[in-house]
CSV table of C-alpha atoms in Angstrom, one decimal:
chain,number,residue,atom,x,y,z
A,1,UNK,CA,12.2,25.9,73.0
A,2,UNK,CA,10.6,22.4,72.7
A,3,UNK,CA,12.4,21.2,75.9
A,4,UNK,CA,11.5,24.3,77.8
A,5,UNK,CA,7.8,23.7,77.2
A,6,UNK,CA,8.1,19.9,77.8
A,7,UNK,CA,9.8,20.4,81.1
A,8,UNK,CA,7.6,23.2,82.4
A,9,UNK,CA,5.1,22.3,85.1
A,10,UNK,CA,2.5,24.6,83.5
A,11,UNK,CA,2.5,26.7,80.4
A,12,UNK,CA,0.7,30.0,80.4
A,13,UNK,CA,-1.2,30.7,77.1
A,14,UNK,CA,-1.7,34.5,77.1
A,15,UNK,CA,-4.6,35.7,74.9
A,16,UNK,CA,-4.4,39.4,75.7
A,17,UNK,CA,-6.5,41.9,77.7
A,18,UNK,CA,-9.8,40.9,79.2
A,19,UNK,CA,-13.2,42.5,79.3
A,20,UNK,CA,-16.4,42.2,81.3
A,21,UNK,CA,-17.6,39.7,78.8
A,22,UNK,CA,-14.5,37.5,78.8
A,23,UNK,CA,-14.3,37.7,82.6
A,24,UNK,CA,-17.9,36.4,82.8
A,25,UNK,CA,-17.1,33.7,80.2
A,26,UNK,CA,-14.0,32.5,82.1
A,27,UNK,CA,-15.9,32.4,85.5
A,28,UNK,CA,-18.5,30.2,83.8
A,29,UNK,CA,-15.7,27.9,82.5
A,30,UNK,CA,-14.1,27.7,85.9
A,31,UNK,CA,-17.4,26.6,87.4
A,32,UNK,CA,-17.9,23.9,84.8
A,33,UNK,CA,-14.4,22.7,85.3
A,34,UNK,CA,-14.9,22.4,89.1
A,35,UNK,CA,-18.2,20.7,88.8
A,36,UNK,CA,-16.8,18.0,86.4
A,37,UNK,CA,-13.7,17.2,88.4
A,38,UNK,CA,-14.9,13.6,88.9
A,39,UNK,CA,-14.7,12.9,85.2
A,40,UNK,CA,-11.6,10.9,84.3
A,41,UNK,CA,-9.3,12.7,81.9
A,42,UNK,CA,-9.3,9.5,79.8
A,43,UNK,CA,-13.1,9.6,79.5
A,44,UNK,CA,-14.4,10.0,75.9
A,45,UNK,CA,-14.8,13.6,74.7
A,46,UNK,CA,-18.5,13.1,74.3
A,47,UNK,CA,-18.7,12.5,78.1
A,48,UNK,CA,-17.1,15.8,78.9
A,49,UNK,CA,-19.3,17.7,76.4
A,50,UNK,CA,-22.5,16.0,77.6
A,51,UNK,CA,-21.6,16.9,81.2
A,52,UNK,CA,-21.0,20.5,80.5
A,53,UNK,CA,-24.0,20.9,78.2
A,54,UNK,CA,-26.2,19.5,81.1
A,55,UNK,CA,-24.7,22.1,83.5
A,56,UNK,CA,-25.2,24.9,81.0
A,57,UNK,CA,-28.7,24.2,80.1
A,58,UNK,CA,-30.1,22.3,83.1
A,59,UNK,CA,-33.2,24.0,84.4
A,60,UNK,CA,-32.3,27.1,82.3
A,61,UNK,CA,-29.9,28.1,85.0
A,62,UNK,CA,-28.4,30.6,82.6
A,63,UNK,CA,-30.8,33.0,80.8
A,64,UNK,CA,-30.9,32.8,77.0
A,65,UNK,CA,-29.6,36.4,76.7
A,66,UNK,CA,-26.6,35.6,78.9
A,67,UNK,CA,-25.8,32.4,76.9
A,68,UNK,CA,-25.8,34.5,73.7
A,69,UNK,CA,-23.4,37.0,75.4
A,70,UNK,CA,-21.1,34.1,76.5
A,71,UNK,CA,-21.1,32.6,73.0
A,72,UNK,CA,-20.1,36.0,71.5
A,73,UNK,CA,-17.4,36.4,74.1
A,74,UNK,CA,-16.0,32.9,73.2
A,75,UNK,CA,-16.1,33.8,69.5
A,76,UNK,CA,-14.2,37.0,70.3
A,77,UNK,CA,-11.7,35.1,72.4
A,78,UNK,CA,-11.0,32.6,69.6
A,79,UNK,CA,-10.4,35.5,67.2
A,80,UNK,CA,-7.4,36.8,69.2
A,81,UNK,CA,-4.1,37.0,67.5
A,82,UNK,CA,-2.7,34.0,69.5
A,83,UNK,CA,-4.8,31.7,67.3
A,84,UNK,CA,-3.1,33.1,64.1
A,85,UNK,CA,0.6,32.7,65.1
A,86,UNK,CA,2.6,29.7,63.9
A,87,UNK,CA,5.1,29.4,66.9
A,88,UNK,CA,2.3,29.1,69.5
A,89,UNK,CA,1.7,25.6,68.2
A,90,UNK,CA,4.8,24.3,69.9
A,91,UNK,CA,4.0,25.9,73.3
A,92,UNK,CA,0.5,24.4,73.3
A,93,UNK,CA,1.5,20.9,72.0
A,94,UNK,CA,4.6,20.4,74.1
A,95,UNK,CA,3.0,21.5,77.4
A,96,UNK,CA,2.1,18.9,80.0
A,97,UNK,CA,-0.5,21.2,81.4
A,98,UNK,CA,-1.6,24.7,80.3
A,99,UNK,CA,-3.5,27.6,81.7
A,100,UNK,CA,-5.4,29.9,79.3
A,101,UNK,CA,-5.2,33.5,80.5
A,102,UNK,CA,-7.3,36.5,79.3
A,103,UNK,CA,-6.8,39.7,81.3
A,104,UNK,CA,-7.0,38.7,85.0
A,105,UNK,CA,-9.0,35.6,84.3
A,106,UNK,CA,-7.6,32.1,83.9
A,107,UNK,CA,-8.9,28.6,83.1
A,108,UNK,CA,-7.4,25.2,82.5
A,109,UNK,CA,-6.8,24.4,78.8
A,110,UNK,CA,-8.6,21.0,79.1
A,111,UNK,CA,-11.9,22.8,79.7
A,112,UNK,CA,-11.3,25.8,77.5
A,113,UNK,CA,-10.6,23.6,74.4
A,114,UNK,CA,-14.0,21.9,74.6
A,115,UNK,CA,-16.1,25.0,75.2
A,116,UNK,CA,-16.9,25.6,71.6
A,117,UNK,CA,-18.4,22.1,71.3
A,118,UNK,CA,-20.3,22.4,74.6
A,119,UNK,CA,-21.7,25.8,73.6
A,120,UNK,CA,-22.7,24.9,70.1
A,121,UNK,CA,-20.0,27.1,68.4
A,122,UNK,CA,-18.1,25.9,65.3
A,123,UNK,CA,-14.6,27.5,65.3
A,124,UNK,CA,-12.6,28.1,62.2
A,125,UNK,CA,-10.5,25.2,61.1
A,126,UNK,CA,-7.3,26.8,62.3
A,127,UNK,CA,-8.8,27.7,65.6
A,128,UNK,CA,-10.1,24.2,66.1
A,129,UNK,CA,-6.7,22.8,65.2
A,130,UNK,CA,-5.0,24.9,67.9
A,131,UNK,CA,-7.6,23.9,70.5
A,132,UNK,CA,-6.9,20.2,69.6
A,133,UNK,CA,-3.2,20.5,70.5
A,134,UNK,CA,-3.8,22.1,73.9
A,135,UNK,CA,-3.4,19.8,76.9
A,136,UNK,CA,-6.8,18.1,77.5
A,137,UNK,CA,-9.2,15.4,76.2
A,138,UNK,CA,-8.9,16.5,72.6
A,139,UNK,CA,-5.1,16.0,72.5
A,140,UNK,CA,-5.1,12.9,74.7
A,141,UNK,CA,-7.5,11.1,72.4
A,142,UNK,CA,-5.9,12.2,69.2
A,143,UNK,CA,-2.4,10.8,69.7
A,144,UNK,CA,-2.1,8.7,66.5
A,145,UNK,CA,1.2,9.5,64.7
A,146,UNK,CA,-0.6,10.1,61.4
A,147,UNK,CA,-2.5,12.9,63.0
A,148,UNK,CA,0.8,14.7,63.6
A,149,UNK,CA,2.6,14.1,60.3
A,150,UNK,CA,4.2,17.1,58.7
A,151,UNK,CA,1.6,17.0,55.9
A,152,UNK,CA,-1.3,16.9,58.3
A,153,UNK,CA,0.1,19.8,60.3
A,154,UNK,CA,0.6,21.9,57.2
A,155,UNK,CA,-3.0,21.2,56.3
A,156,UNK,CA,-4.1,22.4,59.7
A,157,UNK,CA,-1.8,25.3,60.3
A,158,UNK,CA,-0.9,26.5,56.8
A,159,UNK,CA,-2.7,29.7,57.3
A,160,UNK,CA,-0.9,30.7,60.5
A,161,UNK,CA,1.2,33.9,60.4
A,162,UNK,CA,5.0,34.2,60.7
A,163,UNK,CA,7.3,37.1,60.4
A,164,UNK,CA,9.7,34.9,58.4
A,165,UNK,CA,7.9,32.8,55.8
A,166,UNK,CA,10.3,29.9,56.4
A,167,UNK,CA,8.9,29.6,59.9
A,168,UNK,CA,5.6,28.4,58.3
A,169,UNK,CA,7.5,25.1,57.9
A,170,UNK,CA,10.3,25.3,60.6
A,171,UNK,CA,7.8,25.8,63.4
A,172,UNK,CA,6.2,22.4,62.7
A,173,UNK,CA,9.3,20.3,62.3
A,174,UNK,CA,9.7,19.8,66.1
A,175,UNK,CA,6.2,18.4,66.6
A,176,UNK,CA,5.7,16.5,63.4
A,177,UNK,CA,5.6,12.8,64.1
A,178,UNK,CA,7.7,12.0,61.1
A,179,UNK,CA,10.0,15.0,60.6
A,180,UNK,CA,10.9,15.2,64.3
A,181,UNK,CA,12.1,11.6,64.3
A,182,UNK,CA,14.1,11.1,61.1
A,183,UNK,CA,15.7,14.5,61.2
A,184,UNK,CA,15.8,14.7,57.3
A,185,UNK,CA,14.4,18.3,57.4
A,186,UNK,CA,16.2,20.8,59.6
A,187,UNK,CA,15.6,24.5,60.2
A,188,UNK,CA,18.2,26.2,57.8
A,189,UNK,CA,17.9,29.9,57.9
A,190,UNK,CA,20.9,30.1,55.5
A,191,UNK,CA,18.7,28.7,52.7
A,192,UNK,CA,16.2,30.6,50.7
A,193,UNK,CA,12.5,29.8,50.9
A,194,UNK,CA,12.5,28.2,47.4
A,195,UNK,CA,15.1,25.7,48.4
A,196,UNK,CA,13.2,24.9,51.6
A,197,UNK,CA,10.0,24.4,49.7
A,198,UNK,CA,11.7,22.1,47.2
A,199,UNK,CA,13.1,20.0,50.1
A,200,UNK,CA,9.6,20.0,51.8
A,201,UNK,CA,7.8,18.9,48.6
A,202,UNK,CA,10.3,16.1,48.1
A,203,UNK,CA,10.1,15.0,51.8
A,204,UNK,CA,6.3,15.0,51.9
A,205,UNK,CA,6.0,12.8,48.8
A,206,UNK,CA,9.0,10.6,49.0
A,207,UNK,CA,10.2,10.8,52.6
A,208,UNK,CA,13.6,12.0,51.5
A,209,UNK,CA,15.2,15.1,49.8
A,210,UNK,CA,16.0,14.6,46.1
A,211,UNK,CA,19.2,16.0,44.8
A,212,UNK,CA,19.4,18.8,42.3
A,213,UNK,CA,19.3,16.5,39.3
A,214,UNK,CA,15.6,16.2,39.8
A,215,UNK,CA,13.5,19.1,38.6
A,216,UNK,CA,10.7,20.0,41.0
A,217,UNK,CA,7.8,22.6,40.7
A,218,UNK,CA,8.6,26.1,41.8
A,219,UNK,CA,5.5,26.5,43.9
A,220,UNK,CA,5.0,29.1,46.6
A,221,UNK,CA,4.1,28.1,50.1
A,222,UNK,CA,0.4,28.9,49.4
A,223,UNK,CA,0.6,26.8,46.2
A,224,UNK,CA,1.9,23.9,48.2
A,225,UNK,CA,-0.8,24.2,50.9
A,226,UNK,CA,-3.5,24.3,48.3
A,227,UNK,CA,-2.2,21.1,46.8
A,228,UNK,CA,-1.6,19.1,50.0
A,229,UNK,CA,-4.8,17.1,49.8
A,230,UNK,CA,-3.8,15.6,46.5
A,231,UNK,CA,-0.1,16.4,46.6
A,232,UNK,CA,1.1,13.0,45.2
A,233,UNK,CA,-1.3,13.3,42.2
A,234,UNK,CA,-0.5,16.9,41.6
A,235,UNK,CA,3.2,16.3,41.6
A,236,UNK,CA,2.8,13.3,39.3
A,237,UNK,CA,0.8,15.3,36.8
A,238,UNK,CA,3.5,18.0,36.9
A,239,UNK,CA,6.3,15.5,36.5
A,240,UNK,CA,4.7,14.1,33.3
A,241,UNK,CA,5.3,17.4,31.6
A,242,UNK,CA,8.5,18.5,33.3
A,243,UNK,CA,10.5,15.7,34.7
A,244,UNK,CA,10.1,12.1,33.5
A,245,UNK,CA,12.8,11.0,35.8
A,246,UNK,CA,10.6,12.0,38.7
A,247,UNK,CA,7.5,10.5,37.1
A,248,UNK,CA,9.3,7.1,37.0
A,249,UNK,CA,10.1,7.3,40.7
A,250,UNK,CA,6.5,8.2,41.5
A,251,UNK,CA,5.3,5.1,39.7
A,252,UNK,CA,7.8,2.7,41.2
A,253,UNK,CA,6.4,-0.1,43.4
A,254,UNK,CA,7.0,1.5,46.8
A,255,UNK,CA,5.1,3.0,49.7
A,256,UNK,CA,5.4,6.5,48.3
A,257,UNK,CA,4.1,5.5,44.8
A,258,UNK,CA,1.1,7.3,43.5
A,259,UNK,CA,-0.1,3.9,42.3
A,260,UNK,CA,-0.6,2.8,45.9
A,261,UNK,CA,-3.2,5.6,46.5
A,262,UNK,CA,-5.0,6.3,43.3
A,263,UNK,CA,-7.6,4.2,41.5
A,264,UNK,CA,-7.6,5.7,38.0
A,265,UNK,CA,-7.7,2.8,35.5
A,266,UNK,CA,-4.5,4.0,33.8
A,267,UNK,CA,-2.6,4.1,37.1
A,268,UNK,CA,-4.0,0.7,38.1
A,269,UNK,CA,-2.6,-0.8,34.8
A,270,UNK,CA,0.8,0.9,35.4
A,271,UNK,CA,0.9,-0.6,38.8
A,272,UNK,CA,0.4,-4.2,37.7
A,273,UNK,CA,3.3,-6.7,37.5
A,274,UNK,CA,5.4,-6.5,34.3
A,275,UNK,CA,5.7,-10.3,34.2
A,276,UNK,CA,2.8,-12.7,34.9
A,277,UNK,CA,3.3,-15.5,37.3
A,278,UNK,CA,1.1,-18.6,38.1
A,279,UNK,CA,-0.4,-16.5,40.9
A,280,UNK,CA,-0.7,-13.2,39.0
A,281,UNK,CA,-3.0,-12.6,36.0
A,282,UNK,CA,-1.7,-11.0,32.8
A,283,UNK,CA,-2.3,-7.4,32.2
A,284,UNK,CA,-5.7,-6.7,30.7
A,285,UNK,CA,-7.3,-3.7,29.0
A,286,UNK,CA,-10.8,-4.8,29.7
A,287,UNK,CA,-12.9,-1.7,30.4
A,288,UNK,CA,-10.1,0.8,29.7
A,289,UNK,CA,-10.2,3.2,26.8
A,290,UNK,CA,-6.6,3.4,25.5
A,291,UNK,CA,-7.3,6.8,23.9
A,292,UNK,CA,-8.4,8.6,27.0
A,293,UNK,CA,-6.1,11.4,28.2
A,294,UNK,CA,-5.0,11.6,31.8
A,295,UNK,CA,-3.0,14.7,32.9
A,296,UNK,CA,-2.4,15.4,29.2
A,297,UNK,CA,-1.0,11.9,28.4
A,298,UNK,CA,-2.4,8.8,26.8
A,299,UNK,CA,-2.0,5.4,28.4
A,300,UNK,CA,0.7,4.5,25.8
A,301,UNK,CA,2.7,7.7,26.5
A,302,UNK,CA,2.6,7.1,30.3
A,303,UNK,CA,3.7,3.5,29.8
A,304,UNK,CA,6.7,4.8,27.8
A,305,UNK,CA,7.5,7.4,30.4
A,306,UNK,CA,7.8,4.8,33.2
A,307,UNK,CA,9.4,2.2,30.8
A,308,UNK,CA,6.6,-0.4,31.3
A,309,UNK,CA,7.5,-2.6,28.3
A,310,UNK,CA,4.8,-5.2,29.0
A,311,UNK,CA,2.1,-2.6,29.0
A,312,UNK,CA,3.4,-1.0,25.8
A,313,UNK,CA,3.2,-4.3,24.1
A,314,UNK,CA,-0.3,-4.9,25.3
A,315,UNK,CA,-1.5,-1.5,24.2
A,316,UNK,CA,0.0,-1.9,20.8
A,317,UNK,CA,-2.2,-4.9,20.2
A,318,UNK,CA,-5.4,-2.9,20.9
A,319,UNK,CA,-7.1,-2.2,17.6
A,320,UNK,CA,-8.7,0.9,19.1
A,321,UNK,CA,-5.4,2.7,19.6
A,322,UNK,CA,-4.9,6.0,17.8
A,323,UNK,CA,-1.4,5.4,16.6
A,324,UNK,CA,-0.7,9.0,15.6
A,325,UNK,CA,-2.0,10.6,18.8
A,326,UNK,CA,0.2,13.2,20.5
A,327,UNK,CA,0.5,14.3,24.1
A,328,UNK,CA,0.4,17.8,25.4
A,329,UNK,CA,4.0,18.3,24.2
A,330,UNK,CA,3.0,17.3,20.7
A,331,UNK,CA,5.0,14.1,20.8
A,332,UNK,CA,3.9,10.7,19.7
A,333,UNK,CA,4.7,7.7,21.8
A,334,UNK,CA,7.5,6.7,19.4
A,335,UNK,CA,9.1,10.1,19.6
A,336,UNK,CA,8.8,10.1,23.3
A,337,UNK,CA,10.6,6.7,23.5
A,338,UNK,CA,13.4,8.0,21.3
A,339,UNK,CA,13.7,11.1,23.5
A,340,UNK,CA,14.0,8.9,26.5
A,341,UNK,CA,16.6,6.7,24.7
A,342,UNK,CA,14.6,3.5,25.5
A,343,UNK,CA,15.8,1.2,22.7
A,344,UNK,CA,13.7,-1.7,23.8
A,345,UNK,CA,10.4,0.3,23.5
A,346,UNK,CA,11.5,2.1,20.4
A,347,UNK,CA,12.1,-1.3,18.7
A,348,UNK,CA,8.8,-2.5,19.9
A,349,UNK,CA,6.9,0.5,18.6
A,350,UNK,CA,8.7,0.4,15.3
A,351,UNK,CA,7.8,-3.3,14.8
A,352,UNK,CA,4.2,-2.5,15.5
A,353,UNK,CA,4.3,0.4,13.0
A,354,UNK,CA,3.3,2.9,15.6
A,355,UNK,CA,3.2,6.4,14.0
A,356,UNK,CA,5.0,5.2,10.9
A,357,UNK,CA,4.6,8.7,9.4
A,358,UNK,CA,7.2,9.9,11.9
A,359,UNK,CA,9.9,8.0,10.0
A,360,UNK,CA,9.7,10.7,7.5
A,361,UNK,CA,10.4,14.4,8.0
A,362,UNK,CA,8.1,16.4,10.2
A,363,UNK,CA,6.0,19.2,8.7
A,364,UNK,CA,8.5,22.1,8.5
A,365,UNK,CA,5.6,24.5,9.0
A,366,UNK,CA,5.2,23.2,12.5
A,367,UNK,CA,9.0,23.6,13.2
A,368,UNK,CA,9.2,20.0,14.6
A,369,UNK,CA,12.1,17.5,14.4
A,370,UNK,CA,12.5,14.1,12.8
A,371,UNK,CA,13.1,11.1,14.9
A,372,UNK,CA,16.7,11.1,13.8
A,373,UNK,CA,17.3,14.6,15.0
A,374,UNK,CA,15.6,13.8,18.3
A,375,UNK,CA,17.9,10.9,18.7
A,376,UNK,CA,20.9,13.0,17.7
A,377,UNK,CA,20.1,15.6,20.2
A,378,UNK,CA,19.9,13.0,22.9
A,379,UNK,CA,23.2,11.5,21.6
A,380,UNK,CA,21.6,8.1,21.5
A,381,UNK,CA,23.8,6.0,19.3
A,382,UNK,CA,21.7,2.9,19.9
A,383,UNK,CA,18.4,4.6,18.8
A,384,UNK,CA,20.2,6.2,15.8
A,385,UNK,CA,21.5,2.9,14.7
A,386,UNK,CA,18.1,1.3,15.1
A,387,UNK,CA,16.4,4.0,13.1
A,388,UNK,CA,18.9,3.9,10.3
A,389,UNK,CA,18.6,0.1,10.1
A,390,UNK,CA,14.8,0.6,9.9
A,391,UNK,CA,15.3,2.8,6.9
A,392,UNK,CA,14.9,6.3,8.3
A,393,UNK,CA,16.4,9.1,6.2
A,394,UNK,CA,19.6,10.7,7.3
A,395,UNK,CA,19.2,13.8,5.2
A,396,UNK,CA,18.0,16.4,7.7
A,397,UNK,CA,15.8,18.1,5.1
A,398,UNK,CA,15.0,21.7,4.4
A,399,UNK,CA,14.0,22.4,8.0
A,400,UNK,CA,17.3,21.3,9.6
A,401,UNK,CA,19.7,24.0,10.9
A,402,UNK,CA,22.7,21.8,10.4
A,403,UNK,CA,23.7,21.5,14.0
A,404,UNK,CA,23.3,17.7,14.0
A,405,UNK,CA,24.4,16.9,10.4
A,406,UNK,CA,27.8,15.7,11.6
A,407,UNK,CA,26.2,13.2,13.9
A,408,UNK,CA,23.8,12.0,11.3
A,409,UNK,CA,26.6,11.5,8.7
A,410,UNK,CA,28.6,9.6,11.2
A,411,UNK,CA,25.8,7.0,11.3
A,412,UNK,CA,24.9,7.2,7.7
A,413,UNK,CA,25.4,4.6,5.0
């Protein structure tokens, strides 16, 4: 379909039956288009609008009552079903020239698209987005690739209608400046919507499709559209509670990193170099409250999640640190490090006596696990050995169900 529209000499945009009011509106638009023929198509949009506004209001050549009628007719035209459908975006965007037809009246798209601005009407966001992709000054002067990224198109056209919900995404792939070039996302009608959404979320954030070993949120298409403006941050918050493997990727030093876009003090610290150089200052906690929560996590927990050993070491030196603080999953930083099987950070936290009370059994009333049982569940021989050397108890205590006792005895004294 894309090639058909690209190769057509002129694309007809059919808005439906006409009326006396729409016929009058289109005659007025035809006259404005004819009287502004001398304007270069590359002229600034303001030049076009100023010219048409002068023609409309010059000497009160159109009575006020008729102007109001024309505005109402334009509003009614913009409310037509054409402006709600997802697939029409391709026909408008790929057309070299287009003619807007309503009933028996027709006008050039270049003039029609600017009429709301010339007549002082503010279209709905989706209506304006469709006007902007019609052939004409709006499209000619908005050719930057970022203005056509898949994310931007989803923000503009996420409310369009499609008989198959998968088309909400598929209809945009052919015109997206990124997706149409790299071919990573393809229309696959053999896949369910949830799989397509998973691939789309991954692509929008990382520019690739993650394999199934990465857990991703099970958002609906509406959920995704509502989060697009802060998608990277929303996914990062979600990953902290659900997929630490994904959180680590989102905090890596790359173009897709959340740290390249957000200025939260915790995120700035996580983005700093792990090793100081003559040209790079050491990490500093000046002005940062180490006990402030972000997305349910303390700075120390986030440093553990992304394996930032230098930041962990720095935070441990801060006298303000609440060593027994827990995250939203009721884990201390030490327990989290054991769960992640990060021996280096576990050793560091043990040496700093972080949450020393966790070297004893947890309160059975809260049905929580000891550090040893956490390590046993993760089958982390290195962490188990380190904990045993530190003097942790191997007896699983009254709250243990016995499932890991064999593992614990294997590493006992």
